[in-house]
């Protein structure tokens, strides 16, 4: 099955700094790469996703980059704010079809004032 | 538009008992997936149902089962509960057949004592 590795497991930044979280995956046939944010006590929510036909996608302060050759994709958050503090998960779908997601182990991001 | 609804929100059960959790997807969504979330193992895929058929299955013992009804509502059942089954059980619904956003419910917090 799909294997997903996510680093770092914890990340502490000062408000206004940038944060980068990286995931690597094993199945070269994967073609959809979402990122979810889970605030404490809340449900995971999609914040951005990218498909394999593009190398980068931006949405305001958030961007995702994809390197299919190296089989890794990264989440970039610029100008971090306290409300960015949460756990972030990358995910990779099952290439056999359906909506099964294999999640990374999560990154606890803390934005300090 | 109502989101994904899971009931109950909290549950306390004794070892050896069984439990049934319910998930109502977003109206029009035919795909429902279940995940187990624990601090040690992260988000682990249990199974996915699409049009009342189990389409994908994770690596969980046969004590974990599920079903989907004609209105897309889904239930999961855990029999002969073990202490290690204590977790947050999350349901996610998706509009399309594959590689689309998963909308999560608030989860059911199961505690086995």
Coordinates of C-alpha atoms in Angstrom, one line a residue:
Chain A
X1 CA 0.0 0.0 0.0
X2 CA 0.9 3.7 -0.1
X3 CA 3.5 4.9 2.3
X4 CA 3.6 8.5 3.3
X5 CA 6.2 10.2 5.5
X6 CA 5.8 13.7 6.9
X7 CA 8.4 16.0 8.5
X8 CA 8.8 17.7 10.8
X9 CA 6.5 16.3 13.5
X10 CA 6.6 19.6 15.4
X11 CA 7.4 23.1 14.1
X12 CA 7.7 26.3 16.1
X13 CA 7.9 29.7 14.3
X14 CA 7.7 33.3 15.2
X15 CA 4.7 35.2 14.0
X16 CA 5.4 36.6 10.5
X17 CA 7.9 33.9 9.7
X18 CA 7.4 31.2 7.0
X19 CA 6.7 27.5 7.7
X20 CA 7.4 24.6 5.5
X21 CA 6.2 21.0 5.9
X22 CA 7.3 18.2 3.6
X23 CA 5.8 14.8 2.7
X24 CA 7.2 12.0 0.6
X25 CA 5.1 9.2 -0.9
X26 CA 5.9 5.8 -2.4
X27 CA 3.4 5.2 -5.3
X28 CA 4.5 7.0 -8.4
X29 CA 1.0 6.7 -9.9
X30 CA -0.4 9.1 -7.2
X31 CA -1.9 12.1 -8.8
X32 CA -3.8 14.1 -6.1
X33 CA -2.2 15.6 -3.1
X34 CA -4.3 17.3 -0.4
X35 CA -3.3 19.1 2.8
X36 CA -5.6 19.1 5.8
X37 CA -5.6 21.4 8.9
X38 CA -6.9 20.2 12.2
X39 CA -7.3 22.7 15.0
X40 CA -7.5 21.5 18.6
X41 CA -10.8 19.6 19.2
X42 CA -12.0 20.2 15.7
X43 CA -12.4 18.2 12.5
X44 CA -9.7 18.1 9.8
X45 CA -10.4 20.5 7.0
X46 CA -8.9 20.7 3.5
X47 CA -6.8 23.9 3.1
X48 CA -5.2 23.3 -0.3
X49 CA -4.7 20.5 -2.8
X50 CA -2.7 20.0 -6.0
X51 CA -3.0 17.6 -8.9
X52 CA 0.0 16.1 -10.7
X53 CA -0.4 18.2 -13.9
X54 CA 0.9 21.3 -12.1
X55 CA 4.0 21.9 -10.0
X56 CA 2.7 24.6 -7.7
X57 CA -0.5 26.1 -6.5
X58 CA -1.1 29.1 -4.3
X59 CA -4.0 30.4 -2.3
X60 CA -3.2 33.7 -0.4
X61 CA -0.6 32.8 2.2
X62 CA -0.6 29.1 1.5
X63 CA 1.1 27.3 -1.3
X64 CA 1.8 23.7 -2.2
X65 CA 4.7 22.5 -4.4
X66 CA 4.9 19.1 -6.0
X67 CA 8.0 17.2 -7.3
X68 CA 6.7 14.1 -9.0
X69 CA 10.2 12.9 -9.9
X70 CA 11.4 12.9 -6.3
X71 CA 7.9 11.9 -5.1
X72 CA 7.5 14.7 -2.5
X73 CA 5.2 17.6 -2.0
X74 CA 5.4 20.5 0.5
X75 CA 3.1 22.9 2.2
X76 CA 4.4 26.5 2.5
X77 CA 2.8 29.0 4.8
X78 CA 4.0 32.6 4.6
X79 CA 3.5 35.4 7.1
X80 CA 2.3 33.0 9.8
X81 CA -0.3 34.1 12.3
X82 CA -1.4 32.7 15.6
X83 CA -4.5 31.2 14.0
X84 CA -2.2 29.1 11.8
X85 CA -1.4 27.1 15.0
X86 CA -2.8 23.6 14.4
X87 CA -1.9 20.1 13.2
X88 CA -1.3 19.8 9.5
X89 CA -1.7 16.5 7.6
X90 CA -0.6 15.6 4.1
X91 CA -2.5 12.8 2.4
X92 CA -2.2 10.6 -0.7
X93 CA -5.1 8.8 -2.3
X94 CA -5.3 5.1 -3.1
X95 CA -4.3 4.7 -6.8
X96 CA -6.7 1.7 -7.1
X97 CA -9.7 4.0 -7.1
X98 CA -12.0 5.5 -4.6
X99 CA -11.5 8.1 -1.9
X100 CA -9.3 6.2 0.5
X101 CA -6.6 8.5 1.8
X102 CA -3.3 7.5 3.5
X103 CA -2.3 10.4 5.8
X104 CA 1.0 11.5 7.0
X105 CA 1.7 11.4 10.7
X106 CA 1.0 15.1 11.1
X107 CA 2.9 18.3 12.0
X108 CA 2.1 20.3 15.1
X109 CA 2.7 23.9 14.0
X110 CA 3.0 26.5 16.8
X111 CA 3.1 30.2 15.9
X112 CA 4.5 32.2 18.7
X113 CA 3.9 35.9 19.3
Chain B
X1 CA -26.0 23.1 3.3
X2 CA -25.6 20.9 6.3
X3 CA -22.2 19.3 6.9
X4 CA -21.3 15.8 7.8
X5 CA -23.1 14.7 11.0
X6 CA -21.8 12.0 13.3
X7 CA -23.7 10.6 16.3
X8 CA -23.2 10.2 19.1
X9 CA -20.4 12.7 19.8
X10 CA -19.2 10.8 22.9
X11 CA -19.5 7.2 24.0
X12 CA -18.2 5.2 26.9
X13 CA -18.3 1.4 26.6
X14 CA -17.0 -1.5 28.6
X15 CA -14.5 -4.1 27.2
X16 CA -16.3 -6.9 25.4
X17 CA -19.3 -4.8 24.4
X18 CA -20.2 -3.7 20.9
X19 CA -20.9 -0.2 19.6
X20 CA -22.5 1.3 16.5
X21 CA -21.6 4.7 15.2
X22 CA -23.6 6.7 12.7
X23 CA -22.6 9.1 9.9
X24 CA -24.9 11.3 7.7
X25 CA -23.0 12.6 4.7
X26 CA -23.5 15.9 3.0
X27 CA -26.6 15.8 0.8
X28 CA -25.7 14.4 -2.6
X29 CA -22.4 12.8 -1.5
X30 CA -22.3 9.1 -2.2
X31 CA -18.9 8.2 -0.9
X32 CA -18.4 7.8 2.9
X33 CA -15.1 6.8 4.5
X34 CA -14.3 6.1 8.1
X35 CA -11.0 6.8 9.9
X36 CA -9.7 6.1 13.3
X37 CA -7.6 8.8 14.9
X38 CA -5.3 8.2 17.9
X39 CA -2.3 10.1 19.3
X40 CA 0.0 7.2 18.5
X41 CA -1.2 6.1 15.1
X42 CA -2.6 9.2 13.6
X43 CA -5.4 9.0 11.0
X44 CA -5.9 5.4 9.9
X45 CA -8.3 4.4 7.1
X46 CA -11.0 1.9 8.1
X47 CA -13.2 1.5 5.0
X48 CA -15.0 3.4 2.3
X49 CA -18.5 2.9 1.0
X50 CA -19.9 4.1 -2.3
X51 CA -23.4 3.4 -3.4
X52 CA -24.0 0.9 -0.6
X53 CA -20.9 -1.1 -1.6
X54 CA -17.6 -1.4 0.3
X55 CA -15.0 -0.1 -2.1
X56 CA -11.9 0.0 0.0
X57 CA -10.8 -1.6 3.3
X58 CA -8.0 -0.8 5.7
X59 CA -5.9 -3.1 7.8
X60 CA -8.3 -3.5 10.8
X61 CA -9.5 -6.8 12.3
X62 CA -12.9 -8.2 11.3
X63 CA -14.4 -6.8 14.6
X64 CA -14.7 -3.5 12.6
X65 CA -17.4 -3.5 10.1
X66 CA -19.6 -1.0 8.3
X67 CA -22.5 -0.6 6.0
X68 CA -24.1 2.1 3.9
X69 CA -27.8 2.6 3.3
X70 CA -29.6 3.7 0.2
X71 CA -29.7 7.3 1.4
X72 CA -25.9 7.2 1.7
X73 CA -26.0 7.3 5.5
X74 CA -23.4 5.0 6.9
X75 CA -22.8 3.1 10.2
X76 CA -19.8 1.4 11.5
X77 CA -19.8 -1.3 14.2
X78 CA -17.1 -2.5 16.5
X79 CA -17.7 -5.8 18.3
X80 CA -15.9 -7.2 21.3
X81 CA -14.4 -3.9 22.2
X82 CA -10.9 -3.7 23.5
X83 CA -9.1 -0.9 25.4
X84 CA -7.1 -0.2 22.3
X85 CA -10.2 0.7 20.4
X86 CA -10.5 4.0 22.4
X87 CA -10.1 6.7 19.7
X88 CA -11.8 9.4 17.8
X89 CA -13.7 7.9 14.9
X90 CA -14.1 10.3 12.0
X91 CA -16.4 9.9 9.0
X92 CA -15.7 11.8 5.7
X93 CA -18.0 12.2 2.7
X94 CA -17.0 13.0 -0.8
X95 CA -19.0 14.1 -3.8
X96 CA -17.3 12.3 -6.6
X97 CA -15.9 8.8 -7.1
X98 CA -12.3 9.5 -6.4
X99 CA -9.6 12.1 -5.7
X100 CA -11.9 14.7 -4.4
X101 CA -12.1 16.7 -1.2
X102 CA -13.1 14.7 1.9
X103 CA -15.4 16.6 4.2
X104 CA -15.1 15.4 7.8
X105 CA -17.6 15.1 10.5
X106 CA -16.9 16.2 14.1
X107 CA -16.2 12.6 15.0
X108 CA -17.3 10.2 17.8
X109 CA -15.0 10.0 20.8
X110 CA -15.1 6.4 21.9
X111 CA -13.7 5.5 25.3
X112 CA -13.4 1.8 26.2
X113 CA -13.0 1.1 30.0

